[in-house]
N, CA, C and O atoms as a Tinker XYZ file with bonds, in Angstrom:
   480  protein
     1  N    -59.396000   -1.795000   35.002000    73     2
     2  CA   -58.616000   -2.498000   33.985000    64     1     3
     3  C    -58.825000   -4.007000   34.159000    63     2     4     5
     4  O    -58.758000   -4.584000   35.244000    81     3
     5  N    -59.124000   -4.672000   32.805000    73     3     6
     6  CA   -58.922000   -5.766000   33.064000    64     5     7
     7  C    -58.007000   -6.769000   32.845000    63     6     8     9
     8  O    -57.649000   -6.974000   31.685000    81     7
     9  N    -57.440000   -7.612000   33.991000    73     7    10
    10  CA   -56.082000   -8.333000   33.385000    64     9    11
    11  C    -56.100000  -10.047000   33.480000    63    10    12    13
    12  O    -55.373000  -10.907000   33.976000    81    11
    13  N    -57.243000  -10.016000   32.782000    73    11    14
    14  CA   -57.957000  -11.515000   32.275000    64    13    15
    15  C    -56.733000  -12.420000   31.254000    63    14    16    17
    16  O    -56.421000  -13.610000   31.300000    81    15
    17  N    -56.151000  -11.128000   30.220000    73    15    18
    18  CA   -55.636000  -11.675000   28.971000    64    17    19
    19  C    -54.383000  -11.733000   29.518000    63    18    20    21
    20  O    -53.728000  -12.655000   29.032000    81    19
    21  N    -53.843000  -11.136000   30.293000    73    19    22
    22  CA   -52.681000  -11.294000   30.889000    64    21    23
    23  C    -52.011000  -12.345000   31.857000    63    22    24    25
    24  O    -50.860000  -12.708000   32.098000    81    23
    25  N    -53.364000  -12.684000   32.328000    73    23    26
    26  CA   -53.294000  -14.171000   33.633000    64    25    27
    27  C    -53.368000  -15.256000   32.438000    63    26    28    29
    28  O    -52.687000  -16.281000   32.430000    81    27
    29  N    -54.165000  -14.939000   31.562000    73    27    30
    30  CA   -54.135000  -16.468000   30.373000    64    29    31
    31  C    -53.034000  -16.329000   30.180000    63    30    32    33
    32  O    -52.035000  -16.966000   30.514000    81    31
    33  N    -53.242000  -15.226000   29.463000    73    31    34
    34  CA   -50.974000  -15.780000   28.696000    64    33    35
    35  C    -49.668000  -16.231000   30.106000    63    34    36    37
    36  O    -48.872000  -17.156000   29.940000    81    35
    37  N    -49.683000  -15.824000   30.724000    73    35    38
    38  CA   -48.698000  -16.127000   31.971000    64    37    39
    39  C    -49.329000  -17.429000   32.330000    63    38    40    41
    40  O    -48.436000  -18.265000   32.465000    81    39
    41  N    -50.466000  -17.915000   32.530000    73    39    42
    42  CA   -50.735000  -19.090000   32.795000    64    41    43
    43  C    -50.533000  -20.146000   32.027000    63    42    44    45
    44  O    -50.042000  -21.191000   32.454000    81    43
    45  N    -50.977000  -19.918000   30.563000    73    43    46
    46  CA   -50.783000  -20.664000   29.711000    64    45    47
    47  C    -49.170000  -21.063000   29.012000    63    46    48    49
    48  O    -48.836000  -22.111000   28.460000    81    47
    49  N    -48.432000  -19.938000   29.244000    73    47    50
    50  CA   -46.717000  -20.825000   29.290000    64    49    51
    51  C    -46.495000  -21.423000   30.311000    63    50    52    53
    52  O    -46.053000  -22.563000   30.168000    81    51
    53  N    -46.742000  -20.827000   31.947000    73    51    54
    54  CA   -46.272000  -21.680000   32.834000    64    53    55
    55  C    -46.858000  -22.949000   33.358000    63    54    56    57
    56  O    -46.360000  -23.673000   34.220000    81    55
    57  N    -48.174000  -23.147000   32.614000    73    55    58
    58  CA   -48.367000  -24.375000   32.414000    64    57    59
    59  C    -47.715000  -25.839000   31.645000    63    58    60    61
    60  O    -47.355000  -26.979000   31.938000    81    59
    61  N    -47.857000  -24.865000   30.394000    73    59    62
    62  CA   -47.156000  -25.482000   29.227000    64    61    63
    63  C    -45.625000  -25.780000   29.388000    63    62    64    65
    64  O    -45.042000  -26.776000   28.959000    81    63
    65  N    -45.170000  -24.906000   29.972000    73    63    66
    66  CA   -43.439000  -25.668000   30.635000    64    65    67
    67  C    -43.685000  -26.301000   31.826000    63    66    68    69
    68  O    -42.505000  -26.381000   32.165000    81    67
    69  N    -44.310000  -26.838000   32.772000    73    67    70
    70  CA   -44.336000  -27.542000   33.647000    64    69    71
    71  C    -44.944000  -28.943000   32.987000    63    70    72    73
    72  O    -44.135000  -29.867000   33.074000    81    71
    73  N    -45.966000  -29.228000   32.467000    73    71    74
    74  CA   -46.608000  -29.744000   31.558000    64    73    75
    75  C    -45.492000  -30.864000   31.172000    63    74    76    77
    76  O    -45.348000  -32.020000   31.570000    81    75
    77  N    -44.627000  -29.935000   30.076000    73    75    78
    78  CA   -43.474000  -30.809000   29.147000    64    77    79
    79  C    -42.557000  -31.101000   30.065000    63    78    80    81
    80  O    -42.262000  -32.296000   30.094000    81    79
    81  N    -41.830000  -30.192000   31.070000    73    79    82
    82  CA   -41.143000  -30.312000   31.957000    64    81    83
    83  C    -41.660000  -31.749000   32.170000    63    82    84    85
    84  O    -41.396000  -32.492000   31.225000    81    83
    85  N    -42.345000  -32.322000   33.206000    73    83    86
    86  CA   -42.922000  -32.819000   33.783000    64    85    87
    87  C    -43.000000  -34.135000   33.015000    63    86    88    89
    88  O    -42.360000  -35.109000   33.413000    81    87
    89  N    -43.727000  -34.189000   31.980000    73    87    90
    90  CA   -44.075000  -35.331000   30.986000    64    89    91
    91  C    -42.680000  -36.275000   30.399000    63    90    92    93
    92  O    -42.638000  -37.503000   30.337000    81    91
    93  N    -41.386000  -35.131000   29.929000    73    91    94
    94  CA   -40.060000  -35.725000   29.549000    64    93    95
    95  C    -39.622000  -36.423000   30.650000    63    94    96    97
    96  O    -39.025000  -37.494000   30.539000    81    95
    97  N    -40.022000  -35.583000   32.347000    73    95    98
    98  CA   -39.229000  -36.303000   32.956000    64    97    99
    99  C    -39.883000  -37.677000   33.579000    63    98   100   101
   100  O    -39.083000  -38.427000   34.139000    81    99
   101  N    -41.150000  -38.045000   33.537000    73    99   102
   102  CA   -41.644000  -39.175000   33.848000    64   101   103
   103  C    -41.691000  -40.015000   32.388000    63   102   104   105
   104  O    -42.097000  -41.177000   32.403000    81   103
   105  N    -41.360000  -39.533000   31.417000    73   103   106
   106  CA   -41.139000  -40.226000   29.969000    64   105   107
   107  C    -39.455000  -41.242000   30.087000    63   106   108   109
   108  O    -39.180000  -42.438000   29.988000    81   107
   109  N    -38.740000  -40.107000   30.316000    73   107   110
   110  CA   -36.972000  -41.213000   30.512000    64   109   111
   111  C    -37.021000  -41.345000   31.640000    63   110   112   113
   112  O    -36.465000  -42.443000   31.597000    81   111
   113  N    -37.280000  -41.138000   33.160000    73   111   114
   114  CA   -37.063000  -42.010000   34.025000    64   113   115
   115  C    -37.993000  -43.188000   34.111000    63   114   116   117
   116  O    -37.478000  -44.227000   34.524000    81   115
   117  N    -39.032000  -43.210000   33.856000    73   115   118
   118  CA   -40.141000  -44.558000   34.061000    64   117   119
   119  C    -40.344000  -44.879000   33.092000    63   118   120   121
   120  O    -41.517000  -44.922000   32.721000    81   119
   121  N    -39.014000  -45.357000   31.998000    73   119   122
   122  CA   -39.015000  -46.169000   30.826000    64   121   123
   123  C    -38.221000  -47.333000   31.673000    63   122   124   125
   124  O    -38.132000  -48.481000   31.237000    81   123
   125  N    -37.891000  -47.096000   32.402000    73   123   126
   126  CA   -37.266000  -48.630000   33.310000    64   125   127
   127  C    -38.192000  -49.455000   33.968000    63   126   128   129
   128  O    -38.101000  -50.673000   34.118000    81   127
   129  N    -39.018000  -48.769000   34.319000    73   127   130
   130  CA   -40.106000  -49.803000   35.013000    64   129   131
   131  C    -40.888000  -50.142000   34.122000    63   130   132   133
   132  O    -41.410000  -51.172000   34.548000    81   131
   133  N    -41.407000  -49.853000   32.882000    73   131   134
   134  CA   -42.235000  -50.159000   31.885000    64   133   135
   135  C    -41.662000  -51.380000   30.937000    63   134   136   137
   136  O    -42.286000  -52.199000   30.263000    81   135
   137  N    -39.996000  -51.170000   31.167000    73   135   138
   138  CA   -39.168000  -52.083000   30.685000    64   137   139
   139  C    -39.252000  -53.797000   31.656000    63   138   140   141
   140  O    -39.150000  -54.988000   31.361000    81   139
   141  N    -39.428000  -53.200000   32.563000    73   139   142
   142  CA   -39.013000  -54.577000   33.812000    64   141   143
   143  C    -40.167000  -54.968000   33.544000    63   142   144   145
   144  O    -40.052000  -56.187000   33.409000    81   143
   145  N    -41.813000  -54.525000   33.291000    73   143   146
   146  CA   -42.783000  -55.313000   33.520000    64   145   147
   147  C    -43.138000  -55.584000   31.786000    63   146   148   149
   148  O    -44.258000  -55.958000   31.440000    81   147
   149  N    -42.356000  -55.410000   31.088000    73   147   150
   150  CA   -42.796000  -56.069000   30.000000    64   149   151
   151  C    -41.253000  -56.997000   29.895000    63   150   152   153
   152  O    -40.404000  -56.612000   29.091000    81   151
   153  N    -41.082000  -57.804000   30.470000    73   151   154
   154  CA   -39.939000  -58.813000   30.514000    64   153   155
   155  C    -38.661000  -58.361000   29.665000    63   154   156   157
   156  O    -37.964000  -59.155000   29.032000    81   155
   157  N    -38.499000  -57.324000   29.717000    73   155   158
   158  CA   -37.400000  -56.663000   28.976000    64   157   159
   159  C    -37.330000  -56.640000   27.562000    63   158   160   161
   160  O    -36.286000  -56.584000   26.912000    81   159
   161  N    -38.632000  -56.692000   27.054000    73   159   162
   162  CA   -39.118000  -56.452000   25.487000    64   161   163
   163  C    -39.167000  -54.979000   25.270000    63   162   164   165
   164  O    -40.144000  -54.347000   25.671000    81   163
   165  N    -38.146000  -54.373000   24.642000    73   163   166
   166  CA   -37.828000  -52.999000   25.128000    64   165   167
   167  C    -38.415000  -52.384000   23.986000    63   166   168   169
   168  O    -38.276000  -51.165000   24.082000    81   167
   169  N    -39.189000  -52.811000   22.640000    73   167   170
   170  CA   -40.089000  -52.095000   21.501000    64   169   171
   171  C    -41.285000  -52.134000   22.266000    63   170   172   173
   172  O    -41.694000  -50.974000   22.253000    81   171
   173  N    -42.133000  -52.895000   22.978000    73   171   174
   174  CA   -43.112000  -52.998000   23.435000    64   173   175
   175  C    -43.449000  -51.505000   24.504000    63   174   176   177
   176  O    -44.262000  -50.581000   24.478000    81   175
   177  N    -42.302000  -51.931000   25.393000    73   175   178
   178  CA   -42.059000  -51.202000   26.570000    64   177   179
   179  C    -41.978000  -49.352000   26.064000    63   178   180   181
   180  O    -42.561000  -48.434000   26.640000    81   179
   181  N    -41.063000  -49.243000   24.830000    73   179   182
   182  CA   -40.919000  -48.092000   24.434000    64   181   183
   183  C    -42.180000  -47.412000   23.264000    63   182   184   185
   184  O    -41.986000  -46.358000   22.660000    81   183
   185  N    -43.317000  -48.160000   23.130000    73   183   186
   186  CA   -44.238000  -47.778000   22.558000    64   185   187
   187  C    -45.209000  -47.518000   23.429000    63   186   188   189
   188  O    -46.053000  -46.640000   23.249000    81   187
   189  N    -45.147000  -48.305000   24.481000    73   187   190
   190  CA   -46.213000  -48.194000   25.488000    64   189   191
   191  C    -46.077000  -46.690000   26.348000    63   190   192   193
   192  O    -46.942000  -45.856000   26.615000    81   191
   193  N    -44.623000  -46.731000   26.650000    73   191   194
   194  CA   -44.123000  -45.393000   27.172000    64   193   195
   195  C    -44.388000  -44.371000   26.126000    63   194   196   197
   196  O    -44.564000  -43.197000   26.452000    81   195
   197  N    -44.420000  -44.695000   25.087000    73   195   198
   198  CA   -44.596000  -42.878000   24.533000    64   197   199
   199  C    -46.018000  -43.070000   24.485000    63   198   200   201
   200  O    -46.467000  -41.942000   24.686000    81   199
   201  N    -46.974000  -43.856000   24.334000    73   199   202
   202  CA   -48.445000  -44.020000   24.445000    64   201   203
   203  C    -48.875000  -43.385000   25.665000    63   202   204   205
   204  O    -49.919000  -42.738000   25.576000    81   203
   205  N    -48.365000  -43.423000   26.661000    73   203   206
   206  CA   -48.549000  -43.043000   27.966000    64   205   207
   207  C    -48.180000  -41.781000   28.265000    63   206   208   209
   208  O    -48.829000  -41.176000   29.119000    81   207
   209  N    -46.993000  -41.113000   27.571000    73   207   210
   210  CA   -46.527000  -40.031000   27.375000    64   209   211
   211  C    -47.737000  -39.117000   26.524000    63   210   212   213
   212  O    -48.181000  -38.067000   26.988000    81   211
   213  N    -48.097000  -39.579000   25.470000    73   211   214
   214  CA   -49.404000  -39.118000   24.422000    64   213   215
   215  C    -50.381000  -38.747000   25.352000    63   214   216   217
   216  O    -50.569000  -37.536000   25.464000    81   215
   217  N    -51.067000  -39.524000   26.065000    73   215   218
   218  CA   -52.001000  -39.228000   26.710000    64   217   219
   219  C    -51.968000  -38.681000   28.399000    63   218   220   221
   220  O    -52.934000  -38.709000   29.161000    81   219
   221  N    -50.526000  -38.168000   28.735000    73   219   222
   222  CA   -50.451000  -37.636000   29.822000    64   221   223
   223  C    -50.647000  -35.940000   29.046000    63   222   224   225
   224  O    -51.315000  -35.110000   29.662000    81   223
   225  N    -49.984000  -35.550000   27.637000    73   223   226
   226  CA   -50.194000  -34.768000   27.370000    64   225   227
   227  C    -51.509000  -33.622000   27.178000    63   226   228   229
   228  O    -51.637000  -32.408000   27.340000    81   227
   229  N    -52.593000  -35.033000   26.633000    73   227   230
   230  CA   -53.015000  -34.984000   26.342000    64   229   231
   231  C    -53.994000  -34.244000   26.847000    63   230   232   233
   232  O    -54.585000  -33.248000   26.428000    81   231
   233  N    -54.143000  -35.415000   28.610000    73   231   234
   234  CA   -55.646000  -35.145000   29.305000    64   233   235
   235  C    -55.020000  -33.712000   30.001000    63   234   236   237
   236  O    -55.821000  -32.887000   30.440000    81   235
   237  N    -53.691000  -33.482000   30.072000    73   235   238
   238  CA   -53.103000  -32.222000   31.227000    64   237   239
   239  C    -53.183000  -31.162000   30.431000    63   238   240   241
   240  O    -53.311000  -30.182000   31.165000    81   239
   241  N    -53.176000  -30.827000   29.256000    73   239   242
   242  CA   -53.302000  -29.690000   27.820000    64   241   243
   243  C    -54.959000  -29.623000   28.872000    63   242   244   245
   244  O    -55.330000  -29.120000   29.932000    81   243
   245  N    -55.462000  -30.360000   27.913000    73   243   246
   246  CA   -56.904000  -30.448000   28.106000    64   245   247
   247  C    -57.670000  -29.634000   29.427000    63   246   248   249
   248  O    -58.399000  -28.642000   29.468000    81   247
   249  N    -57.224000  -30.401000   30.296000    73   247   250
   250  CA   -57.272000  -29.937000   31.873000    64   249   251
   251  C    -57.170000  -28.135000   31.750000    63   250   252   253
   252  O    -57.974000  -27.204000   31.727000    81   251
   253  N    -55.937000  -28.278000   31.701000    73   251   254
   254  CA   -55.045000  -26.908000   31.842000    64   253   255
   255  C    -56.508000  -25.731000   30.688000    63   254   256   257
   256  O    -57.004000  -24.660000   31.037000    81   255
   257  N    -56.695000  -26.284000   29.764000    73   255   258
   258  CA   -57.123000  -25.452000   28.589000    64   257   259
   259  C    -58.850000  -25.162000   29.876000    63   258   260   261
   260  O    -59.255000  -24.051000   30.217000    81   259
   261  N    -59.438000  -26.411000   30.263000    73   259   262
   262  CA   -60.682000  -26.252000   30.402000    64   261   263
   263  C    -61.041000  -25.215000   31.551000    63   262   264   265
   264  O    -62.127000  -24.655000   31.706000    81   263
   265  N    -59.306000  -25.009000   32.718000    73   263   266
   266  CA   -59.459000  -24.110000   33.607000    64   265   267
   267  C    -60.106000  -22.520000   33.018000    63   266   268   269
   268  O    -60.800000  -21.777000   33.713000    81   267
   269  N    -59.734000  -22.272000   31.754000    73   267   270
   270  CA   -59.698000  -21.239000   31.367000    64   269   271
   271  C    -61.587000  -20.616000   31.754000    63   270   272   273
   272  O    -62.166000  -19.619000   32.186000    81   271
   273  N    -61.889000  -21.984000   31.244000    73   271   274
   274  CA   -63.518000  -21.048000   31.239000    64   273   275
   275  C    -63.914000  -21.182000   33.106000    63   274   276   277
   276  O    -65.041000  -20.735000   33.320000    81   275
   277  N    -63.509000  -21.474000   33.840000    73   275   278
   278  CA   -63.963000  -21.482000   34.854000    64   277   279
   279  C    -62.978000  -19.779000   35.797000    63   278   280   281
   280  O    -63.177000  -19.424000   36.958000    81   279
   281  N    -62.229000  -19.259000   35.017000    73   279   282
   282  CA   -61.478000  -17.755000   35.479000    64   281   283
   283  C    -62.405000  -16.644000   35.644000    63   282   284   285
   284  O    -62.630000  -16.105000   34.560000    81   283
   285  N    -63.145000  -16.008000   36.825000    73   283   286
   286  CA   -63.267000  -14.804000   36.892000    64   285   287
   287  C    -62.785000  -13.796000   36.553000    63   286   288   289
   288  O    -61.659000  -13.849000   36.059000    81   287
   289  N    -63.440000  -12.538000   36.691000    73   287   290
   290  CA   -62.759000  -11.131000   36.259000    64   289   291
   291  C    -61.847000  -10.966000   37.007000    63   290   292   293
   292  O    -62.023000  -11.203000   38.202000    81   291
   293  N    -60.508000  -10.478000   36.501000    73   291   294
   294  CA   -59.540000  -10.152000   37.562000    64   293   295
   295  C    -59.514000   -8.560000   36.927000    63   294   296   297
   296  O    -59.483000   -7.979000   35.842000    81   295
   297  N    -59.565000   -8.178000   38.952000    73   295   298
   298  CA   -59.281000   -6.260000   38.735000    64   297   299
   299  C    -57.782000   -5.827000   38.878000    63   298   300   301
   300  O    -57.208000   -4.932000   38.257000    81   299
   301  N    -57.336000   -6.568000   39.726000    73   299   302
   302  CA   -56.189000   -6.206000   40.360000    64   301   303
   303  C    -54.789000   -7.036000   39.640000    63   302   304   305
   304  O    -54.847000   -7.765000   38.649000    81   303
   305  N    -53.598000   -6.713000   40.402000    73   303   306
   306  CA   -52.699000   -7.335000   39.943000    64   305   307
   307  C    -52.545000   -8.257000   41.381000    63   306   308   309
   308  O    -51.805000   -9.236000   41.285000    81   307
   309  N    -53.227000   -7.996000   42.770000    73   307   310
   310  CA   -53.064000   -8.805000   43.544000    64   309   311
   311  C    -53.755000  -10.193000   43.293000    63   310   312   313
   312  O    -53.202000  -11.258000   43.564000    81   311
   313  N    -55.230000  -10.070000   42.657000    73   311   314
   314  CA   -55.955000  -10.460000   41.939000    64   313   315
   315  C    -55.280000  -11.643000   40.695000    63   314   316   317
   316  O    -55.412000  -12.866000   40.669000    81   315
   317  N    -54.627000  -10.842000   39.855000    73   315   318
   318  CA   -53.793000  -11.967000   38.976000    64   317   319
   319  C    -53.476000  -12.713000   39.968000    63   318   320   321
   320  O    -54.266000  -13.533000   40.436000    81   319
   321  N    -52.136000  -12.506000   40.473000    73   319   322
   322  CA   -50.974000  -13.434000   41.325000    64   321   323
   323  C    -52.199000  -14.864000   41.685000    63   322   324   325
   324  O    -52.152000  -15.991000   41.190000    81   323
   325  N    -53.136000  -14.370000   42.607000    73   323   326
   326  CA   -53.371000  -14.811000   43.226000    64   325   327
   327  C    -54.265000  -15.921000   42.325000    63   326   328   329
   328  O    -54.352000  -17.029000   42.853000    81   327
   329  N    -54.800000  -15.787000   41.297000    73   327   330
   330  CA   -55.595000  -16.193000   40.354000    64   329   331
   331  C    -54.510000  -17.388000   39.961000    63   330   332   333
   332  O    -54.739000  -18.564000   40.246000    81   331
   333  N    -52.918000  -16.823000   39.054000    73   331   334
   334  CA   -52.715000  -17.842000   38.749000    64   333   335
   335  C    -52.182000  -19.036000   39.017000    63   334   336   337
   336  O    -52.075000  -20.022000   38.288000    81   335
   337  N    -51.654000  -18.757000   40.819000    73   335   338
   338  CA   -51.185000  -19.730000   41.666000    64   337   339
   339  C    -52.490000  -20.273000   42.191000    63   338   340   341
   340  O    -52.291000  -21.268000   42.888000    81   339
   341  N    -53.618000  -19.980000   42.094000    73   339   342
   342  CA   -54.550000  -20.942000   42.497000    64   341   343
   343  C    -54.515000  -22.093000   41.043000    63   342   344   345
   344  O    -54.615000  -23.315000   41.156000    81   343
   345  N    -54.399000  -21.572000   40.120000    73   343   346
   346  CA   -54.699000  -22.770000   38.563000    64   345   347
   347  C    -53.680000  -23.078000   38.974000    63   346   348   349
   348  O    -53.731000  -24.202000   39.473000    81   347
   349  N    -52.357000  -22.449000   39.039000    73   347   350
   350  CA   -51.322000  -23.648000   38.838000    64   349   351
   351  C    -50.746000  -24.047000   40.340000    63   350   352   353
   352  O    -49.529000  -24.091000   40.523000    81   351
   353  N    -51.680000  -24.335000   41.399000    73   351   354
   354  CA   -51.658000  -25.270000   42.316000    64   353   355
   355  C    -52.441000  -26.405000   41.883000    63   354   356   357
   356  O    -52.048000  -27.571000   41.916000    81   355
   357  N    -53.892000  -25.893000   41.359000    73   355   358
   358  CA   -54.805000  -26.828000   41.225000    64   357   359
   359  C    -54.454000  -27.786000   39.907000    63   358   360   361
   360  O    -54.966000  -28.873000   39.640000    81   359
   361  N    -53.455000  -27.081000   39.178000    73   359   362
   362  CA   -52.405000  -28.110000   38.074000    64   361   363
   363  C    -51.648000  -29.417000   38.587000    63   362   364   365
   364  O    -51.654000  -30.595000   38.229000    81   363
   365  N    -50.914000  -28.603000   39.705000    73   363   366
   366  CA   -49.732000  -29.267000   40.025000    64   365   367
   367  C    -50.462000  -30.676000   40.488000    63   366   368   369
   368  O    -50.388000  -31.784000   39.957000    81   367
   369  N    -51.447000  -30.107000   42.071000    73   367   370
   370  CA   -51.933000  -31.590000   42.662000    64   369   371
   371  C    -52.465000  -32.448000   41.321000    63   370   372   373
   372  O    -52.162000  -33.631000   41.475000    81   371
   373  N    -53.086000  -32.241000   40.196000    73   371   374
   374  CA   -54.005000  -33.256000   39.267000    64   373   375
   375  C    -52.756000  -33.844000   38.930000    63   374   376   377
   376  O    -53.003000  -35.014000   38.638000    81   375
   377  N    -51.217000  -33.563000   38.796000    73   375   378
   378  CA   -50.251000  -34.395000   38.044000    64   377   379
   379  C    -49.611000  -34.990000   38.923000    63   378   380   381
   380  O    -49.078000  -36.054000   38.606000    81   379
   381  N    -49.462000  -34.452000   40.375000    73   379   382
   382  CA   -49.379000  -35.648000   41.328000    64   381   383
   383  C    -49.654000  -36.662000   41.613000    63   382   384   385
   384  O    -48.954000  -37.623000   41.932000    81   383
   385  N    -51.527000  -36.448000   41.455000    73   383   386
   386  CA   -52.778000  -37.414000   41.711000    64   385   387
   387  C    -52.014000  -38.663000   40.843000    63   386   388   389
   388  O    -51.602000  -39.793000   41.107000    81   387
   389  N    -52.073000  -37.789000   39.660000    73   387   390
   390  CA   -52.114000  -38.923000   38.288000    64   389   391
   391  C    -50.798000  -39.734000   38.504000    63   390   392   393
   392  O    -50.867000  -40.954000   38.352000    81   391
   393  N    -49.402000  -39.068000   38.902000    73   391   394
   394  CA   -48.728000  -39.507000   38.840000    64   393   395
   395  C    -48.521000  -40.868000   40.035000    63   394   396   397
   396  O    -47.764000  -41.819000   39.843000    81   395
   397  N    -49.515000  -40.647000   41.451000    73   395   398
   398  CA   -49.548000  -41.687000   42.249000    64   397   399
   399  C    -49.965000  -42.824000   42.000000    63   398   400   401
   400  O    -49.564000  -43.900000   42.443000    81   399
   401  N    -51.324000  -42.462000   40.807000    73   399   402
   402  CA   -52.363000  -43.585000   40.817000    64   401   403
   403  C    -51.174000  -43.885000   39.595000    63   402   404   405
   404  O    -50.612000  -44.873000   40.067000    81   403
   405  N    -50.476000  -43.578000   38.281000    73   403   406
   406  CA   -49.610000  -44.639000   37.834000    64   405   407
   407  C    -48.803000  -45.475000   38.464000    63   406   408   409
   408  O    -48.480000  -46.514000   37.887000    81   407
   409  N    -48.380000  -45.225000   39.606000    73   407   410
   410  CA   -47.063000  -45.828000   40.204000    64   409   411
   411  C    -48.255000  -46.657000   41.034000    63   410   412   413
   412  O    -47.898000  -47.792000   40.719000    81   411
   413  N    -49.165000  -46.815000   41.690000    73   411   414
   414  CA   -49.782000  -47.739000   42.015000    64   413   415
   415  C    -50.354000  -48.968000   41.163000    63   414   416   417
   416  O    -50.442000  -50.152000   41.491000    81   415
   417  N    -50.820000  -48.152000   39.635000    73   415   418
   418  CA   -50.858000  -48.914000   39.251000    64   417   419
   419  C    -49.737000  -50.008000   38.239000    63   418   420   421
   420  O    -49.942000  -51.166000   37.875000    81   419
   421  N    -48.515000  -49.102000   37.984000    73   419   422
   422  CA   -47.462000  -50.164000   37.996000    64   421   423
   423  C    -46.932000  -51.109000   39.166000    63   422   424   425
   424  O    -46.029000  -51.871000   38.822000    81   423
   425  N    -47.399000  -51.190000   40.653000    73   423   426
   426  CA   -46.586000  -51.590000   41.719000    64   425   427
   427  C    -47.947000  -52.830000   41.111000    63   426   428   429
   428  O    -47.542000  -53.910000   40.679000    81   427
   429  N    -49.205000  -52.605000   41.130000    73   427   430
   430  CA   -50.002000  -53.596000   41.159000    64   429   431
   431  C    -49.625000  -54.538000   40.369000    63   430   432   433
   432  O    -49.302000  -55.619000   40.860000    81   431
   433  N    -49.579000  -54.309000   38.815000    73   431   434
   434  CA   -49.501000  -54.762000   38.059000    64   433   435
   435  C    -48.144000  -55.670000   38.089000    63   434   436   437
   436  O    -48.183000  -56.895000   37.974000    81   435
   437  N    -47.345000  -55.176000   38.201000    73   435   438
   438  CA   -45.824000  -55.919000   38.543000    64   437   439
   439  C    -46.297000  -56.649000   39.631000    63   438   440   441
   440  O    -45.747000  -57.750000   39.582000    81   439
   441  N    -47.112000  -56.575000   40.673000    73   439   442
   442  CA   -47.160000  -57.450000   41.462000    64   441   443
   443  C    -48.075000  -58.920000   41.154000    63   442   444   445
   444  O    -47.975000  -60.083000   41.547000    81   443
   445  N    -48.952000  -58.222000   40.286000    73   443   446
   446  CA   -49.549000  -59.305000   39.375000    64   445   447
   447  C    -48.864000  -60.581000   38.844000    63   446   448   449
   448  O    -48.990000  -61.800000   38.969000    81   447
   449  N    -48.151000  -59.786000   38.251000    73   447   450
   450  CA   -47.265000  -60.574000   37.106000    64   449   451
   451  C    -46.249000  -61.433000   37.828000    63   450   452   453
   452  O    -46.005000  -62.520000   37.303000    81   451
   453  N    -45.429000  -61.025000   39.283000    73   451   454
   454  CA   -44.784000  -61.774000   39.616000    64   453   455
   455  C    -45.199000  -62.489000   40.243000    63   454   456   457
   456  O    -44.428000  -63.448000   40.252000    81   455
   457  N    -46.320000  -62.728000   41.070000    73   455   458
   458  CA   -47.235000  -63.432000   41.370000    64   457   459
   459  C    -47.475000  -64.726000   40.319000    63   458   460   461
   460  O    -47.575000  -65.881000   40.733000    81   459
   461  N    -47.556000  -64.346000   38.851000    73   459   462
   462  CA   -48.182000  -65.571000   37.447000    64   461   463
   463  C    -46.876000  -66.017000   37.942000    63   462   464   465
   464  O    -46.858000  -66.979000   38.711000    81   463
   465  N    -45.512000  -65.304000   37.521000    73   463   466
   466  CA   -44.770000  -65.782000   37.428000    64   465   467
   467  C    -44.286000  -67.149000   38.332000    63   466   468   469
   468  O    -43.956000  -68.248000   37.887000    81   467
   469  N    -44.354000  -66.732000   39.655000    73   467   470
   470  CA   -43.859000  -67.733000   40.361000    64   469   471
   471  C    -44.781000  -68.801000   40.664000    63   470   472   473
   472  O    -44.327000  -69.619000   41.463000    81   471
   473  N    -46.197000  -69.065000   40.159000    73   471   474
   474  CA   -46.627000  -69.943000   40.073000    64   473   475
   475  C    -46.402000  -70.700000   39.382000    63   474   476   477
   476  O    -46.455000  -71.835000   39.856000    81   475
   477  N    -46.094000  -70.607000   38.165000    73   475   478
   478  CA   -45.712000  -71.145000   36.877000    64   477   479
   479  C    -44.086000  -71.946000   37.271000    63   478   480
   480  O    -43.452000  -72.521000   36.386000    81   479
């Protein structure tokens, strides 16, 4: 038996709710820091945040979708399990990754800026 169509569909919601999960909650909590480094211009700040939100969706859909062609035959149901906690480990670390290198690159950038700032 094969349970190929069965690991997609189970993979593909529990992606897709971690995904949104995930995206809302770095969408309203890190609208404050997007706020502080655009000097508290809060249309700027809140366009930039859903821009950023757009394309977290975007590349992690994407991601998530492209695992699909890289899935072997699965025989088993030990086989599933094991199939779809390998994708959705190899999910989780890419939104970590991503999520470090943003916060680095907001620490930089704010550090930038307060840097202009206090020269000025």
């Amino acid at each position: 038996m094969n349970f190929n169509i069965l690991a997609y569909t189970i993979y593909g919601l529990l992606t897709c709710y971690i995904i949104l999960w995930v995206g809302r909650q770095f969408h309203r909590n890190g609208r404050i820091f997007i706020v502080s480094l655009f000097g508290q211009d809060t249309s700027l700040a809140d366009t930039t945040n859903n821009l950023l939100l757009m394309g977290y969706y975007l590349f992690n859909i994407g991601y998530a979708i492209i695992q699909f062609s890289y899935w072997n035959q699965i025989q088993s149901v030990d086989e599933l399990i094991s199939s779809i906690a390998l994708k959705t480990g190899r999910l989780l670390f890419v939104l970590v990754g991503l999520h470090y290198l943003n916060m680095l690159g907001i620490y930089l950038f704010a550090k930038r800026k307060n840097s202009l700032t206090i020269k000025h």
